[in-house]
Amino acid sequence: MVYLTRLEHFNAAHKLFNPSWSIEQNEQAFGKCANENWHGHNYELYVTVKGQPDPGTGFVFDVKQLSLLIREQVVEKVDHMNLNVDVDFMKGKMCSTENLAVGIWNELMKHLPAGVQLHCVKLYETPRIYVEYYGE
Ligand code: NI
């Protein structure tokens, strides 16, 4: 099995605020991230697929196609957006990096061609904080 990763990038705004909690509870759980006037991140998105290299191309998957797919199905929907307000697949969810990684996984799964297996969505919220999701 060979693993192939493509890195894409987007900027987005969000806040971490649970509407069913009090302002004090939100501040305690999320600190500055609960700021009602939003804040932003420069996200780095690593998408890894796996498979056996095709005998004809030597590729697990055409990486240009993978890049296009990530940009069309994910980056177009989140880049320069407000994750809490603008992104259909985050509606009704807490906009944590964890939930965003799961949402991105689900969007990609809908559009990957048959025979290409998604292995991991790894999402950096900051250079020192990231989430990995393997679909389980
Ligand atoms: Ni944040």
Coordinates of C-alpha atoms and ligand atoms in Angstrom, one line a residue:
M1 CA 0.0 0.0 0.0
V2 CA 1.3 3.4 -0.9
Y3 CA 0.1 6.7 0.7
L4 CA -0.1 9.9 -1.4
T5 CA -0.6 13.3 0.3
R6 CA -1.6 16.6 -1.2
L7 CA -1.4 19.9 0.8
E8 CA -3.9 22.6 0.2
H9 CA -4.4 25.9 2.1
F10 CA -7.3 28.1 3.1
N11 CA -8.1 31.0 5.4
A12 CA -11.4 31.2 7.4
A13 CA -13.1 32.9 10.3
H14 CA -15.0 31.2 13.1
K15 CA -15.8 31.3 16.7
L16 CA -16.3 28.5 19.3
F17 CA -19.5 29.3 21.0
N18 CA -22.1 26.8 22.2
P19 CA -25.5 28.6 22.1
S20 CA -27.0 26.3 24.7
W21 CA -24.5 27.5 27.3
S22 CA -24.2 30.7 29.2
I23 CA -21.6 33.3 28.2
E24 CA -19.6 32.4 31.3
Q25 CA -19.6 28.7 30.4
N26 CA -18.4 29.5 26.8
E27 CA -15.6 31.8 28.1
Q28 CA -14.5 29.1 30.5
A29 CA -14.4 26.4 27.8
F30 CA -13.2 28.4 24.8
G31 CA -11.4 31.5 26.2
K32 CA -10.7 34.0 23.4
C33 CA -12.0 31.6 20.8
A34 CA -15.5 32.4 22.1
N35 CA -15.1 36.1 21.1
E36 CA -18.4 36.9 19.5
N37 CA -16.9 39.1 16.8
W38 CA -15.0 36.1 15.3
H39 CA -11.3 35.4 14.7
G40 CA -9.5 33.7 11.8
H41 CA -6.9 31.0 11.0
N42 CA -4.6 30.0 8.2
Y43 CA -5.5 26.4 7.8
E44 CA -3.2 23.8 6.2
L45 CA -5.1 20.8 4.8
Y46 CA -3.2 17.5 4.2
V47 CA -5.3 14.9 2.3
T48 CA -3.8 11.4 2.1
V49 CA -5.2 8.7 -0.2
K50 CA -3.9 5.1 -0.5
G51 CA -3.7 2.3 -3.0
Q52 CA -1.4 0.3 -5.2
P53 CA 0.4 2.3 -8.0
D54 CA -1.3 1.8 -11.3
P55 CA 1.0 -0.3 -13.6
G56 CA 0.6 2.1 -16.5
T57 CA 1.2 5.5 -14.7
G58 CA 3.0 4.4 -11.5
F59 CA 0.6 6.6 -9.7
V60 CA -1.8 5.8 -6.8
F61 CA -3.9 8.7 -8.0
D62 CA -3.2 11.6 -10.3
V63 CA -2.1 14.2 -7.9
K64 CA -3.4 17.1 -10.1
Q65 CA -6.8 15.5 -10.0
L66 CA -6.6 15.1 -6.3
S67 CA -5.6 18.8 -5.9
L68 CA -8.5 19.8 -8.2
L69 CA -11.0 17.7 -6.2
I70 CA -9.9 19.1 -2.8
R71 CA -10.1 22.7 -4.2
E72 CA -13.5 22.2 -5.8
Q73 CA -15.1 20.2 -3.0
V74 CA -13.5 21.8 0.0
V75 CA -11.4 24.9 -0.5
E76 CA -14.0 26.7 -2.7
K77 CA -16.6 26.2 0.1
V78 CA -14.4 27.3 3.1
D79 CA -11.7 29.8 1.8
H80 CA -12.3 33.3 3.0
M81 CA -15.6 32.2 4.6
N82 CA -17.1 32.3 8.0
L83 CA -17.2 28.6 9.0
N84 CA -20.1 29.1 11.4
V85 CA -22.3 31.0 8.9
D86 CA -21.3 30.3 5.3
V87 CA -20.4 26.6 5.1
D88 CA -23.3 24.2 4.5
F89 CA -21.5 21.1 5.8
M90 CA -20.7 22.9 9.2
K91 CA -24.3 24.0 9.8
G92 CA -25.5 23.2 13.3
K93 CA -22.1 22.0 14.4
M94 CA -19.4 23.4 16.7
C95 CA -16.7 24.8 14.4
S96 CA -13.8 23.1 16.0
T97 CA -10.9 21.8 14.0
E98 CA -12.0 18.3 14.9
N99 CA -15.5 18.8 13.4
L100 CA -14.1 20.6 10.4
A101 CA -11.7 17.7 9.6
V102 CA -14.7 15.3 9.8
G103 CA -16.8 17.5 7.6
I104 CA -14.0 17.8 5.0
W105 CA -13.6 14.0 5.1
N106 CA -17.3 13.5 4.4
E107 CA -17.2 16.1 1.5
L108 CA -14.2 14.3 -0.1
M109 CA -15.8 10.8 0.3
K110 CA -18.7 11.9 -1.8
H111 CA -16.5 12.8 -4.8
L112 CA -13.5 10.5 -4.8
P113 CA -13.5 8.1 -7.8
A114 CA -14.2 4.4 -7.2
G115 CA -11.0 2.6 -6.4
V116 CA -9.3 5.5 -4.6
Q117 CA -9.3 5.1 -0.8
L118 CA -9.2 8.1 1.5
H119 CA -6.7 7.4 4.3
C120 CA -6.4 10.6 6.3
V121 CA -7.5 14.2 6.6
K122 CA -4.9 16.2 8.6
L123 CA -5.9 19.8 9.3
Y124 CA -3.5 22.3 10.9
E125 CA -5.3 25.2 12.6
T126 CA -2.0 26.7 13.7
P127 CA 1.5 25.6 13.1
R128 CA 1.4 23.9 16.5
I129 CA -2.1 22.5 16.6
Y130 CA -3.5 19.9 14.2
V131 CA -6.2 17.2 14.0
E132 CA -6.1 13.9 12.1
Y133 CA -9.2 12.0 11.0
Y134 CA -9.1 8.5 9.6
G135 CA -12.8 8.0 9.1
E136 CA -13.6 6.0 12.2
Ligands
NI1 NI -10.1 29.5 16.4

